[in-house]
JSON list of C-alpha atoms in Angstrom, two decimals:
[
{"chain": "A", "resi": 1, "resn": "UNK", "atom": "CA", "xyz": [-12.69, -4.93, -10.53]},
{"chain": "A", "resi": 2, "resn": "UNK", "atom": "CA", "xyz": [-13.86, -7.40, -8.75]},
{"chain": "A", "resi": 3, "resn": "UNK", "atom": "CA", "xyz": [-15.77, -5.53, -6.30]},
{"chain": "A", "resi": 4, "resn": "UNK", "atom": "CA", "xyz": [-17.62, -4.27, -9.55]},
{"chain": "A", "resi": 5, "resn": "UNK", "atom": "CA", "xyz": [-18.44, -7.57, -10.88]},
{"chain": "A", "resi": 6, "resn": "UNK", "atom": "CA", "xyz": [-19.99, -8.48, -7.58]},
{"chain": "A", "resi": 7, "resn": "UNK", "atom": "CA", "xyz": [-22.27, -5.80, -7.70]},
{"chain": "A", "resi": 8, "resn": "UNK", "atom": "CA", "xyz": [-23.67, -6.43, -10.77]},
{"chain": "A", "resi": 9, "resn": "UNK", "atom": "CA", "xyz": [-24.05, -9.94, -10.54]},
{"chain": "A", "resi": 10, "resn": "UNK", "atom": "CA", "xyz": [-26.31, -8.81, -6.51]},
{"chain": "A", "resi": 11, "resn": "UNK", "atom": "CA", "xyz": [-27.95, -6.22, -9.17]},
{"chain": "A", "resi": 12, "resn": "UNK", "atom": "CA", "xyz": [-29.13, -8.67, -11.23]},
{"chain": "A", "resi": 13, "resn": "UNK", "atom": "CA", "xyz": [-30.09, -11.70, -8.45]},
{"chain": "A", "resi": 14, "resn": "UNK", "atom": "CA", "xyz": [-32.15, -8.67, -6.07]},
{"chain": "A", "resi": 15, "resn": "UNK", "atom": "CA", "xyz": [-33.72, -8.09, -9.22]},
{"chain": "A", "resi": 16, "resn": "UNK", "atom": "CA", "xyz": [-34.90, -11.27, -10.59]},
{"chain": "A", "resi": 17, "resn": "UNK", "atom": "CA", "xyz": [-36.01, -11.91, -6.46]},
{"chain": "A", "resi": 18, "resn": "UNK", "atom": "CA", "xyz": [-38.23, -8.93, -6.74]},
{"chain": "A", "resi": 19, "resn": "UNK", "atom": "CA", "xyz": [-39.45, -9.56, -10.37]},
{"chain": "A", "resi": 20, "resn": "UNK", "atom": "CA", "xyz": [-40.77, -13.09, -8.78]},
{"chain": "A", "resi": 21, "resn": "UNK", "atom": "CA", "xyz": [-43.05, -11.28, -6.53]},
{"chain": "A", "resi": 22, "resn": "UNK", "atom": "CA", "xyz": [-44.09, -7.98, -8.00]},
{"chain": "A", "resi": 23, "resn": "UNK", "atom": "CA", "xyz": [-44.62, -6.65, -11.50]},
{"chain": "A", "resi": 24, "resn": "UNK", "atom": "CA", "xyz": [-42.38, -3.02, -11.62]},
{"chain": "A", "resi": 25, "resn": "UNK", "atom": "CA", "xyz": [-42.44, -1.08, -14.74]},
{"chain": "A", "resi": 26, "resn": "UNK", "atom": "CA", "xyz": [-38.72, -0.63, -16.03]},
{"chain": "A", "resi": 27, "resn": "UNK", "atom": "CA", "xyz": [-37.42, -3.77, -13.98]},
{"chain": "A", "resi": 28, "resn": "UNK", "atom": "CA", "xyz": [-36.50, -5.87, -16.93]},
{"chain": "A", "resi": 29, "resn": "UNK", "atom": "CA", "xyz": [-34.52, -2.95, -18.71]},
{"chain": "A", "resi": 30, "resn": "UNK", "atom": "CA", "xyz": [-32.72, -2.59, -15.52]},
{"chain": "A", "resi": 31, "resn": "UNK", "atom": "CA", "xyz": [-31.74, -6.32, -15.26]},
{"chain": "A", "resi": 32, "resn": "UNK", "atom": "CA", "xyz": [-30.96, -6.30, -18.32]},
{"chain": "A", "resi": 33, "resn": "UNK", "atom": "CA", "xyz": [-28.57, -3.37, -18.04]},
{"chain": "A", "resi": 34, "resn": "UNK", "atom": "CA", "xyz": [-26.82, -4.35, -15.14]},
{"chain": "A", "resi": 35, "resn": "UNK", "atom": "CA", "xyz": [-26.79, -8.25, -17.04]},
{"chain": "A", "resi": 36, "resn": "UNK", "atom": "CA", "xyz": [-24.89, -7.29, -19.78]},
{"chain": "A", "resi": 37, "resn": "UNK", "atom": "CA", "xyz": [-22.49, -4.88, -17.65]},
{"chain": "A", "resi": 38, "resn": "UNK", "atom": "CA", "xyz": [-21.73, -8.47, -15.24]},
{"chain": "A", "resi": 39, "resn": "UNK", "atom": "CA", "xyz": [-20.98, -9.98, -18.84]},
{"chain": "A", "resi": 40, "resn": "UNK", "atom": "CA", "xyz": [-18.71, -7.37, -20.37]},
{"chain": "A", "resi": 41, "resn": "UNK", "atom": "CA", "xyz": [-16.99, -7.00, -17.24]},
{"chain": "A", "resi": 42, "resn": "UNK", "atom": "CA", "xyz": [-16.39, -10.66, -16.82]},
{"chain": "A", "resi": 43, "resn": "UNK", "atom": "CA", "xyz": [-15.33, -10.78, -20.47]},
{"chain": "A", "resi": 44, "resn": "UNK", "atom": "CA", "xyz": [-12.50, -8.73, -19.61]},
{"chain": "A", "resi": 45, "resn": "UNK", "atom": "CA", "xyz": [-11.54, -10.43, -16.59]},
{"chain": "A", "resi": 46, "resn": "UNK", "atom": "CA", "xyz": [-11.61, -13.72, -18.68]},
{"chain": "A", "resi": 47, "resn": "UNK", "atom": "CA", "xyz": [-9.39, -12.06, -21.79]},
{"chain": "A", "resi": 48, "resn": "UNK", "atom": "CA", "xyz": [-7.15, -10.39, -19.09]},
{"chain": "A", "resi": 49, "resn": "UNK", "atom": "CA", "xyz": [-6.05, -14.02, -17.65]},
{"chain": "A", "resi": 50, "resn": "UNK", "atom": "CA", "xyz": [-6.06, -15.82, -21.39]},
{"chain": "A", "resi": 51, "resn": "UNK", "atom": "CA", "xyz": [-3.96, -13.53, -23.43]},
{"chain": "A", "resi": 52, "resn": "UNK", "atom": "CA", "xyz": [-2.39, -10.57, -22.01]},
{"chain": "A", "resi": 53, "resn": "UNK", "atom": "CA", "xyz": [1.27, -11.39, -21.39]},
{"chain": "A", "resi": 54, "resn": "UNK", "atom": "CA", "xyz": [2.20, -11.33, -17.74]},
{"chain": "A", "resi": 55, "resn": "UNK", "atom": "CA", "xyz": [3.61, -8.39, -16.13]},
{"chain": "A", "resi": 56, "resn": "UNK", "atom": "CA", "xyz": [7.71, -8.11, -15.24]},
{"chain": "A", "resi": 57, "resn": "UNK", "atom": "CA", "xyz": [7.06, -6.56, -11.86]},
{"chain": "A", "resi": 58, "resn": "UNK", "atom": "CA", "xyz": [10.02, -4.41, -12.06]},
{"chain": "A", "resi": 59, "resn": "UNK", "atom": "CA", "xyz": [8.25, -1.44, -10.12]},
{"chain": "A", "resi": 60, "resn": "UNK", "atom": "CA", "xyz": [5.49, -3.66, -8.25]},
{"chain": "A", "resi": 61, "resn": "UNK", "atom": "CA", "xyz": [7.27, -4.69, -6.36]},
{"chain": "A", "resi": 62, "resn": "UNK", "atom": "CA", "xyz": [10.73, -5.43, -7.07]},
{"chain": "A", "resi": 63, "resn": "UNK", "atom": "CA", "xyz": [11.68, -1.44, -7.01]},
{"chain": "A", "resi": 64, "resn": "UNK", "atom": "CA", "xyz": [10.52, -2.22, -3.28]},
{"chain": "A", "resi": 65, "resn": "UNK", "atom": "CA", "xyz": [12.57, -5.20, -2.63]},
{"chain": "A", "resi": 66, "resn": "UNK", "atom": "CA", "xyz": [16.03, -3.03, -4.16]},
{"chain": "A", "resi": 67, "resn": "UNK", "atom": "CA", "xyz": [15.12, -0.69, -1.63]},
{"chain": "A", "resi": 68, "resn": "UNK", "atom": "CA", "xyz": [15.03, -3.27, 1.38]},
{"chain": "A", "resi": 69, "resn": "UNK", "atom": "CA", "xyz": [18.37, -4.80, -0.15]},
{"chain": "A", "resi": 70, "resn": "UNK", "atom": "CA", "xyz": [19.85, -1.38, -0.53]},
{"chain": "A", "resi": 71, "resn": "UNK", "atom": "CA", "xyz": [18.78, -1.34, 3.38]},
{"chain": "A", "resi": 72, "resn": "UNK", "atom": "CA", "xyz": [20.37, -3.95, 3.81]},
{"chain": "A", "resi": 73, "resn": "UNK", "atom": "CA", "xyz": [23.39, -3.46, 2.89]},
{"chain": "A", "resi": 74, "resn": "UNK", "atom": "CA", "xyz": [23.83, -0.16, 3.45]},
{"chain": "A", "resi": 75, "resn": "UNK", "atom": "CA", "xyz": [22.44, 0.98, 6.78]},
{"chain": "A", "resi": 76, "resn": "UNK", "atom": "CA", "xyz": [24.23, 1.83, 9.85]},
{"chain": "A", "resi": 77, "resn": "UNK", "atom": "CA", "xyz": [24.33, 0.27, 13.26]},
{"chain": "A", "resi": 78, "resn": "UNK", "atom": "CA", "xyz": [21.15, 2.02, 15.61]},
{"chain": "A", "resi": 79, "resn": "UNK", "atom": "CA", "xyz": [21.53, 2.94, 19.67]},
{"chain": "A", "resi": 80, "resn": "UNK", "atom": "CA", "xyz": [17.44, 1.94, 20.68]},
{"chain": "A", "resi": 81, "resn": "UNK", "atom": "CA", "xyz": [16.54, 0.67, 17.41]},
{"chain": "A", "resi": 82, "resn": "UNK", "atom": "CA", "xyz": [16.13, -3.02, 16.13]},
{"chain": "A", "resi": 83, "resn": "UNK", "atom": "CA", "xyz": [15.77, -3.20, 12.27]},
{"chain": "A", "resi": 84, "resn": "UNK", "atom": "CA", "xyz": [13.81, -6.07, 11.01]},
{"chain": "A", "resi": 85, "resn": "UNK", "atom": "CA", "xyz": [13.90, -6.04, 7.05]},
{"chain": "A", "resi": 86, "resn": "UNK", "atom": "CA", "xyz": [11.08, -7.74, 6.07]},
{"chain": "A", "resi": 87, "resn": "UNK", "atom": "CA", "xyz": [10.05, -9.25, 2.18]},
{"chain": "A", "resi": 88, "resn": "UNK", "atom": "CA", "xyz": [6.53, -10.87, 2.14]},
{"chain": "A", "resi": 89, "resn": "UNK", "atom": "CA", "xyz": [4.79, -12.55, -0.33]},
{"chain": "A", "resi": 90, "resn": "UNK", "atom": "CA", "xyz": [1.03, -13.56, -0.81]},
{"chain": "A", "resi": 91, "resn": "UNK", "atom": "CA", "xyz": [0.09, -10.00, -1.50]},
{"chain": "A", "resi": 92, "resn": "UNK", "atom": "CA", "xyz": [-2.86, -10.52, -4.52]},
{"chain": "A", "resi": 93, "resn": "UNK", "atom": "CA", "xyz": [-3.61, -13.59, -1.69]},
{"chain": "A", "resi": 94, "resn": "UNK", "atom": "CA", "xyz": [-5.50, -11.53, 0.81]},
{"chain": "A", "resi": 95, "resn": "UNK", "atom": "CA", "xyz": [-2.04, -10.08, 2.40]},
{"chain": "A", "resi": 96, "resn": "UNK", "atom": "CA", "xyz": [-1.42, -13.54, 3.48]},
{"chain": "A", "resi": 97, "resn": "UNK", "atom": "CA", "xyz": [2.51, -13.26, 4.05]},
{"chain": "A", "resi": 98, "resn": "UNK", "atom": "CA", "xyz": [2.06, -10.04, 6.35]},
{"chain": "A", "resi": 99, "resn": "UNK", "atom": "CA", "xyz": [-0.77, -11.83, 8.21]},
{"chain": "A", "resi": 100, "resn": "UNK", "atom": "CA", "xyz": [1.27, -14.46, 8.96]},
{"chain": "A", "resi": 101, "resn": "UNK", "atom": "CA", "xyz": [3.86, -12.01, 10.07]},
{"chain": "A", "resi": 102, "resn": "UNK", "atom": "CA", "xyz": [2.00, -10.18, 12.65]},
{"chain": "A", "resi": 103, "resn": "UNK", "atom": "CA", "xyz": [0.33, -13.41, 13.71]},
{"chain": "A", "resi": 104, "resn": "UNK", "atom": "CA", "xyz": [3.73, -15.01, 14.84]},
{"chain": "A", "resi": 105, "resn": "UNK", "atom": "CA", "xyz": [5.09, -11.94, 15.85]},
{"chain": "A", "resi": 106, "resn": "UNK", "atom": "CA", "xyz": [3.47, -9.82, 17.79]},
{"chain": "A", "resi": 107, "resn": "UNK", "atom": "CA", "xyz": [4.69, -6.31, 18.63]},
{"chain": "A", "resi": 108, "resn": "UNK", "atom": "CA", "xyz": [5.61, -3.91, 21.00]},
{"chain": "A", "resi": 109, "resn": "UNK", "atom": "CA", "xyz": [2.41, -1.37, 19.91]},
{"chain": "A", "resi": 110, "resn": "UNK", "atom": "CA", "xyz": [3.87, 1.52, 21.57]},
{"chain": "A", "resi": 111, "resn": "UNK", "atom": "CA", "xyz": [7.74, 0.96, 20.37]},
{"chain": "A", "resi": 112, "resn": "UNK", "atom": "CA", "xyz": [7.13, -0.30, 16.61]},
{"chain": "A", "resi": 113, "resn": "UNK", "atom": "CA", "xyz": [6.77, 1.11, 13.43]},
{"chain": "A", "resi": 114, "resn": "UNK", "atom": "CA", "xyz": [5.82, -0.48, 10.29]},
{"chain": "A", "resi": 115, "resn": "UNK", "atom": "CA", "xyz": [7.52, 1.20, 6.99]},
{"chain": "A", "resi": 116, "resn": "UNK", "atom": "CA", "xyz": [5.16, -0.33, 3.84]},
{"chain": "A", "resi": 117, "resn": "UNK", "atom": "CA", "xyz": [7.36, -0.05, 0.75]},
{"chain": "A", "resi": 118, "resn": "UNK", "atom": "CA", "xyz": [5.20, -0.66, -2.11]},
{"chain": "A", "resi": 119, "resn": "UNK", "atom": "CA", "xyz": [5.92, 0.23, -6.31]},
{"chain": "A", "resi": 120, "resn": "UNK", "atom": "CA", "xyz": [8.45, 3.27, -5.46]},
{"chain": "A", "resi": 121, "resn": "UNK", "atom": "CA", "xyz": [10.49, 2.79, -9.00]},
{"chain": "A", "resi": 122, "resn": "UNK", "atom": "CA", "xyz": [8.32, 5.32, -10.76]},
{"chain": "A", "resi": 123, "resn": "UNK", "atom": "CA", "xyz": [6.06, 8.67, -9.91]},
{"chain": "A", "resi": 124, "resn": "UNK", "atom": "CA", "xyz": [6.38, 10.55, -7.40]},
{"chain": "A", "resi": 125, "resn": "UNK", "atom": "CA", "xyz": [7.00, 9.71, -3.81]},
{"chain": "A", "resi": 126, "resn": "UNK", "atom": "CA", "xyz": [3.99, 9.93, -1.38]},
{"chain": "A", "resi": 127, "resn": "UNK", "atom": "CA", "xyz": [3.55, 9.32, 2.17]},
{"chain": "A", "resi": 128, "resn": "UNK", "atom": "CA", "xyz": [0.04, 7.53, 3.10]},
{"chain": "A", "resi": 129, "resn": "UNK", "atom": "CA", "xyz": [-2.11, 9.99, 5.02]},
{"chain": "A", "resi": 130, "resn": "UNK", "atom": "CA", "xyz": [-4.76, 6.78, 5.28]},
{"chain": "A", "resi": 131, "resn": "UNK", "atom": "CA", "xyz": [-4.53, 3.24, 4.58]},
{"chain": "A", "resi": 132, "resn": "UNK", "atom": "CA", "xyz": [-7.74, 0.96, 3.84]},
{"chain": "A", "resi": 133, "resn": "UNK", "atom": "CA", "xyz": [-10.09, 0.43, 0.40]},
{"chain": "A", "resi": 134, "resn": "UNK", "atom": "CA", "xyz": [-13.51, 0.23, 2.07]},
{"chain": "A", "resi": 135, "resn": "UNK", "atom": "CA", "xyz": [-13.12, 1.08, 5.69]},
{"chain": "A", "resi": 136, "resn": "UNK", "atom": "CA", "xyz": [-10.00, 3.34, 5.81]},
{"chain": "A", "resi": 137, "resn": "UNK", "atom": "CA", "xyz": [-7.66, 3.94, 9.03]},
{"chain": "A", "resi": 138, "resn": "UNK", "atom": "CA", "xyz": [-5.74, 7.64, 9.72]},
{"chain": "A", "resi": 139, "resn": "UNK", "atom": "CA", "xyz": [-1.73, 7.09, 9.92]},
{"chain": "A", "resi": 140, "resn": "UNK", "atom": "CA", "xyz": [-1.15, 7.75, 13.52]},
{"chain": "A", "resi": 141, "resn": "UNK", "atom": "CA", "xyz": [-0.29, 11.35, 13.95]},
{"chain": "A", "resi": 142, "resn": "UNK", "atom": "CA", "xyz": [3.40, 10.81, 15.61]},
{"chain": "A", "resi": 143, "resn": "UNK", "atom": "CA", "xyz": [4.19, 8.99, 12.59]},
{"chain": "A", "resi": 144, "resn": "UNK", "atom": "CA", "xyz": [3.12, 11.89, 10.22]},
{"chain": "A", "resi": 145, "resn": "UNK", "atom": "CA", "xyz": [4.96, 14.12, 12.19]},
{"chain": "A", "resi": 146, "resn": "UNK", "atom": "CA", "xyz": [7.81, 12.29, 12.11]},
{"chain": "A", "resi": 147, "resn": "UNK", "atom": "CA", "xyz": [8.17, 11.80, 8.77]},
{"chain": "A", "resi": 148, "resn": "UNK", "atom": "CA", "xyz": [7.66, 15.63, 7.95]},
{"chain": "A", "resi": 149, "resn": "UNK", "atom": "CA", "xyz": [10.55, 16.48, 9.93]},
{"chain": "A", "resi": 150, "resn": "UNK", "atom": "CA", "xyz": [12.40, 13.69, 8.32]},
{"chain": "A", "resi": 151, "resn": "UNK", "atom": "CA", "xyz": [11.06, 15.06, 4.50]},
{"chain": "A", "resi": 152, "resn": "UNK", "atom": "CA", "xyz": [12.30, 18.56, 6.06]},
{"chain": "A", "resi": 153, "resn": "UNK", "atom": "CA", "xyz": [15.59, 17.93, 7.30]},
{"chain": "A", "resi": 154, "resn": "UNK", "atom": "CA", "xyz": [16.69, 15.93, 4.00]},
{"chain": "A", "resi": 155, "resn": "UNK", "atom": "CA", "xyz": [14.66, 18.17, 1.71]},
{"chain": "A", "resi": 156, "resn": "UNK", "atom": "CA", "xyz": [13.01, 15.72, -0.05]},
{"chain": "A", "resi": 157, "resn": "UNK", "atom": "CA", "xyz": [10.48, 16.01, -3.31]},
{"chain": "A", "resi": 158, "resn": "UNK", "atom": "CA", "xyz": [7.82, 13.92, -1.08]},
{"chain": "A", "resi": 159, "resn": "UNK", "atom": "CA", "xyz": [4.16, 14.53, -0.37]},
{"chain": "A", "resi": 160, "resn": "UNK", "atom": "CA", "xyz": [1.51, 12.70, 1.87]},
{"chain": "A", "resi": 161, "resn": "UNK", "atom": "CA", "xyz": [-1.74, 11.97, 0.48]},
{"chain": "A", "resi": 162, "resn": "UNK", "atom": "CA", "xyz": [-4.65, 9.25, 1.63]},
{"chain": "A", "resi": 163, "resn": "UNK", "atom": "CA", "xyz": [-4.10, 5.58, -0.23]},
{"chain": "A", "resi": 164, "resn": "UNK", "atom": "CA", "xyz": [-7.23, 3.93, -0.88]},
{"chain": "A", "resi": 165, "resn": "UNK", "atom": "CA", "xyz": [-6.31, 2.14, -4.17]},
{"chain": "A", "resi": 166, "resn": "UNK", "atom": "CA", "xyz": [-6.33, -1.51, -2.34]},
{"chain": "A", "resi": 167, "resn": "UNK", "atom": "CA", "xyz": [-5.01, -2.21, 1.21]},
{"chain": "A", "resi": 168, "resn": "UNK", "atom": "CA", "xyz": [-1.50, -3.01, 2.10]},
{"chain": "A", "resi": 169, "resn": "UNK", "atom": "CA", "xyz": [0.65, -4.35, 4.60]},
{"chain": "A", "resi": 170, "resn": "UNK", "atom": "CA", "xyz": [0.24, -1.37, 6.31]},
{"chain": "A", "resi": 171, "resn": "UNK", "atom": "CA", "xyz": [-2.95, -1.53, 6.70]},
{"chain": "A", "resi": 172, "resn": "UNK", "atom": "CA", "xyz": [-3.31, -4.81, 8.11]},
{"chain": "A", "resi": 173, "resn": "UNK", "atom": "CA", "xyz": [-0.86, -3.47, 10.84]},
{"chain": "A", "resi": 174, "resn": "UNK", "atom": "CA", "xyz": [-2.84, -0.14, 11.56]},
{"chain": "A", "resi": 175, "resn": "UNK", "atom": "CA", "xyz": [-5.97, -2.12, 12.07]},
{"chain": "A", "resi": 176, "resn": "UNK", "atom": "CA", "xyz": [-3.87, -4.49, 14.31]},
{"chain": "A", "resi": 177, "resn": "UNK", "atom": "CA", "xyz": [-3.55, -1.15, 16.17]},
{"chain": "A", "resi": 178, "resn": "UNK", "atom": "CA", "xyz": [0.32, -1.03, 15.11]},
{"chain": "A", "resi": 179, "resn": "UNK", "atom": "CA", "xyz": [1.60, 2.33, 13.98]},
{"chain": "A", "resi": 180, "resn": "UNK", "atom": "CA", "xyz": [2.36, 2.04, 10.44]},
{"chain": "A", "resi": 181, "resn": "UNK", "atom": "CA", "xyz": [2.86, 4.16, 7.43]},
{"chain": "A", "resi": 182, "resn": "UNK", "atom": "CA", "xyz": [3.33, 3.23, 3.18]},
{"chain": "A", "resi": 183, "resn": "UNK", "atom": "CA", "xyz": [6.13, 4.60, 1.05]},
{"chain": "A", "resi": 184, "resn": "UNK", "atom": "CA", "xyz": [4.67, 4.24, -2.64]},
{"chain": "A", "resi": 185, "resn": "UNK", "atom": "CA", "xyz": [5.01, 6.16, -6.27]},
{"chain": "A", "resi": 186, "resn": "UNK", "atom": "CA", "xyz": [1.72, 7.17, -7.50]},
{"chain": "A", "resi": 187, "resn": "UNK", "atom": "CA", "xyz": [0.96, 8.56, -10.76]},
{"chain": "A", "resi": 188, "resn": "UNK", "atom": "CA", "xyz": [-1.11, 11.53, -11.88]},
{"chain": "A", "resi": 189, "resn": "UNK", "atom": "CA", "xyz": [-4.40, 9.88, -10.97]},
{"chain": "A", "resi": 190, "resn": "UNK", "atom": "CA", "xyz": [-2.90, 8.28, -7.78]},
{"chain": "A", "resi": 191, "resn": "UNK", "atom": "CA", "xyz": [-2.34, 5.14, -8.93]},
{"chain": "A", "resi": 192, "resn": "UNK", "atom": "CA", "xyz": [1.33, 2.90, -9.28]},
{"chain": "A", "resi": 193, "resn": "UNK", "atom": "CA", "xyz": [2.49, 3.65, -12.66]},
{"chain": "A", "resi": 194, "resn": "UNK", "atom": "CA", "xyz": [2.59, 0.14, -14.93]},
{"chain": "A", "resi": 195, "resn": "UNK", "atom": "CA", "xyz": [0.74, -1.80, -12.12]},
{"chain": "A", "resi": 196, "resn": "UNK", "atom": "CA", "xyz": [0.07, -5.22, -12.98]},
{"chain": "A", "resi": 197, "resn": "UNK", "atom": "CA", "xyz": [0.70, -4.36, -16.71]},
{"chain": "A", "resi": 198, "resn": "UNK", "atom": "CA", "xyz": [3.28, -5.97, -19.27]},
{"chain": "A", "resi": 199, "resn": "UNK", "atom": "CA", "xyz": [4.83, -2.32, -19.99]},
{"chain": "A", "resi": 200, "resn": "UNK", "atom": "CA", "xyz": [6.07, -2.67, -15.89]},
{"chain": "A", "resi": 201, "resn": "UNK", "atom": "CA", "xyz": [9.73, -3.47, -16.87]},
{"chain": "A", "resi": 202, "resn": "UNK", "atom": "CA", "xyz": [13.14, -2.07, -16.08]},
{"chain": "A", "resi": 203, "resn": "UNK", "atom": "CA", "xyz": [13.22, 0.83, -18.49]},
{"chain": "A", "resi": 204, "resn": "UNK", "atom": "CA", "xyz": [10.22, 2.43, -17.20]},
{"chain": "A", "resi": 205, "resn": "UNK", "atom": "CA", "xyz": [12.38, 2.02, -13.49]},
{"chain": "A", "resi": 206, "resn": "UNK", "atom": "CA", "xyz": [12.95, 5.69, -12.74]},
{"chain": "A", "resi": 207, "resn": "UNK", "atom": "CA", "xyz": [16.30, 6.25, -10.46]},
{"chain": "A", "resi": 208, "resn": "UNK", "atom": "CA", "xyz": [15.31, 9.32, -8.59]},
{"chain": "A", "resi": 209, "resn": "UNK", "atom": "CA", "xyz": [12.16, 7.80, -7.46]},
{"chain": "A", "resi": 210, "resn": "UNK", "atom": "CA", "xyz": [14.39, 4.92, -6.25]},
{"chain": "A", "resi": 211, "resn": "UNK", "atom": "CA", "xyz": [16.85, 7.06, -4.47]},
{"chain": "A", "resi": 212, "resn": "UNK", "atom": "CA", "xyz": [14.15, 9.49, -2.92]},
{"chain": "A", "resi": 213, "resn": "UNK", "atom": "CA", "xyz": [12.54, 6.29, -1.46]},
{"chain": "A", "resi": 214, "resn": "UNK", "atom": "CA", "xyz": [15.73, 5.10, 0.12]},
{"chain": "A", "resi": 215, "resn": "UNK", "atom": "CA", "xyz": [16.55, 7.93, 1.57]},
{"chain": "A", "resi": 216, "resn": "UNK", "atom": "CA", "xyz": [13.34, 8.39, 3.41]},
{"chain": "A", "resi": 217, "resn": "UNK", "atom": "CA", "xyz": [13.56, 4.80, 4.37]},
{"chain": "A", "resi": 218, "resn": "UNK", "atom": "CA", "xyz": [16.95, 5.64, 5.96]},
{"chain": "A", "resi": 219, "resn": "UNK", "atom": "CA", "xyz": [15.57, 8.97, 7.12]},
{"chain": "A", "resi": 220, "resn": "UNK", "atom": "CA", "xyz": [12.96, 7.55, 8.68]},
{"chain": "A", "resi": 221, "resn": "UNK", "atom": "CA", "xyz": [14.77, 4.81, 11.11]},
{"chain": "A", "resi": 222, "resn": "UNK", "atom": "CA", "xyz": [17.67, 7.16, 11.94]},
{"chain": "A", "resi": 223, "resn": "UNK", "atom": "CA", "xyz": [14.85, 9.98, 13.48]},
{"chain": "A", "resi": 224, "resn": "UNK", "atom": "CA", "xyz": [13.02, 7.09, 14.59]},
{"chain": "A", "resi": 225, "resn": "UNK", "atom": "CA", "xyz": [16.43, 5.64, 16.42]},
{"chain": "A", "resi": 226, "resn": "UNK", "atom": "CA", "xyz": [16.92, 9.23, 17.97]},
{"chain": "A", "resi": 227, "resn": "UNK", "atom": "CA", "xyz": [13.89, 10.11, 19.05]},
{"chain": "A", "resi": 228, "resn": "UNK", "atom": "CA", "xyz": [14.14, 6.97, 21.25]},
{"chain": "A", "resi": 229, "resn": "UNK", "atom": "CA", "xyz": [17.53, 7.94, 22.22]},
{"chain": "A", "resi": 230, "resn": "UNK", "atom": "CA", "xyz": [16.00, 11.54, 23.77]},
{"chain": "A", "resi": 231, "resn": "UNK", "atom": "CA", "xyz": [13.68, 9.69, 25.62]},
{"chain": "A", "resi": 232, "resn": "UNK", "atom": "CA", "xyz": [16.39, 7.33, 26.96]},
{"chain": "A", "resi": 233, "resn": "UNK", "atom": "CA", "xyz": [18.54, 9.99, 28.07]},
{"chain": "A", "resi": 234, "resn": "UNK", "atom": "CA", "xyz": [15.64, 11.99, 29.65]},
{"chain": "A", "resi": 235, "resn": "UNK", "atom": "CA", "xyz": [14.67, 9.04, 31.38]},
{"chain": "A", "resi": 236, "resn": "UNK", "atom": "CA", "xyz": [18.19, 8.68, 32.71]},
{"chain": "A", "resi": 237, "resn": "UNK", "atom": "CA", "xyz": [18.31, 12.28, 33.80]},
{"chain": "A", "resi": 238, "resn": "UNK", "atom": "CA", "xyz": [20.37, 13.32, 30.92]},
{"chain": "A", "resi": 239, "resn": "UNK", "atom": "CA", "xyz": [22.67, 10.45, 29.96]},
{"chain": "A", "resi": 240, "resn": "UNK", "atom": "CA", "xyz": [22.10, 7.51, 27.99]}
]
């Protein structure tokens, strides 16, 4: 939305720049057009923050959060595998908790794996093919593989498709050239269902979208966990 607004208001200045210098037929109808769009657009933006109520956040993000609790409590001790279960906040800030993160912590690039969890209450369950709005980055290809034989093994309703909405956590770690990879529920036209609206409450929470997303979460670290253990024991000529 943003992004939008921008433009418009660029329209209108590279117009009035060149209207200073040169007389084009049609350039004040086109100023004008792209004028009024910057108001109406602003308009919104302005009636948005007055008096539309704020929104719950039951699926963006706390669905997300039950999952990393469920996690939590749930999980089972790992051979080669350290589990750090991560909550971040600053996310409408410019990803500022998760750039903090990474620049405090950095990781083992070849070892780690970022799992994004992001609005998985509702829609179905997708697995990000690409991560990034304006400059997108591929989801390394050991990761996709991995989580196919993870979606196989447990028979899961789960499909990967490219993510371009906004960026995420994971994309800050991909560009940080750290293998990472979203969990998210997407709607018909690939967006989180109820995002950032009032309607984004508990009852629209849907449980099997919950319970497919924390099974790939646990799917996904146990596979993870023994694919390190193979290479351990190869490395050990057999044992571990």
């Amino acid at each position: 939305s943003f992004l939008f607004a921008f433009n418009a208001g660029l329209i209108v200045l590279v117009l009035g720049a060149i209207g200073s210098v040169a007389s084009i037929g049609g350039l004040w109808w086109a100023g004008l057009v792209a004028g009024l769009y910057l108001i109406f657009h602003l308009t919104i933006e302005v009636h948005g923050v007055l008096h539309l109520p704020s929104s719950p956040g039951a699926n963006h993000d706390a669905s997300g959060l039950a999952v990393l609790m469920d996690r939590a409590a749930h999980s089972v001790p790992l051979r080669h595998t350290e589990q750090w279960l991560l909550a971040v906040c600053g996310h409408e800030a410019g990803l500022a908790g998760m750039r903090a993160f990474l620049n405090s912590n950095p990781l083992d690039r070849t070892h780690s794996l970022i799992v994004n969890l992001d609005g998985v209450g509702a829609g179905a369950i997708i697995l990000s093919l690409t991560e990034g709005y304006l400059r997108p980055l591929p989801v390394p290809r050991r990761v996709l593989n991995l989580a196919a034989e993870v979606v196989s093994e447990s028979r899961l309703s789960v499909r990967a498709r490219p993510y371009q909405a906004e960026n995420t956590e994971a994309y800050l770690a991909l560009r940080a050239k750290i293998p990472a990879i979203s969990i998210l529920g997407l709607d018909e036209k690939g967006l989180i269902p109820n995002w950032h609206w009032h309607q984004d409450n508990s009852d629209r929470i849907d449980p099997e979208s919950l319970d497919t997303a924390t099974r790939l979460v646990a799917g996904l670290a146990t596979r993870l966990d023994s694919e390190l253990t193979d290479r351990g024991s190869a490395a050990n000529g057999g044992t571990s």
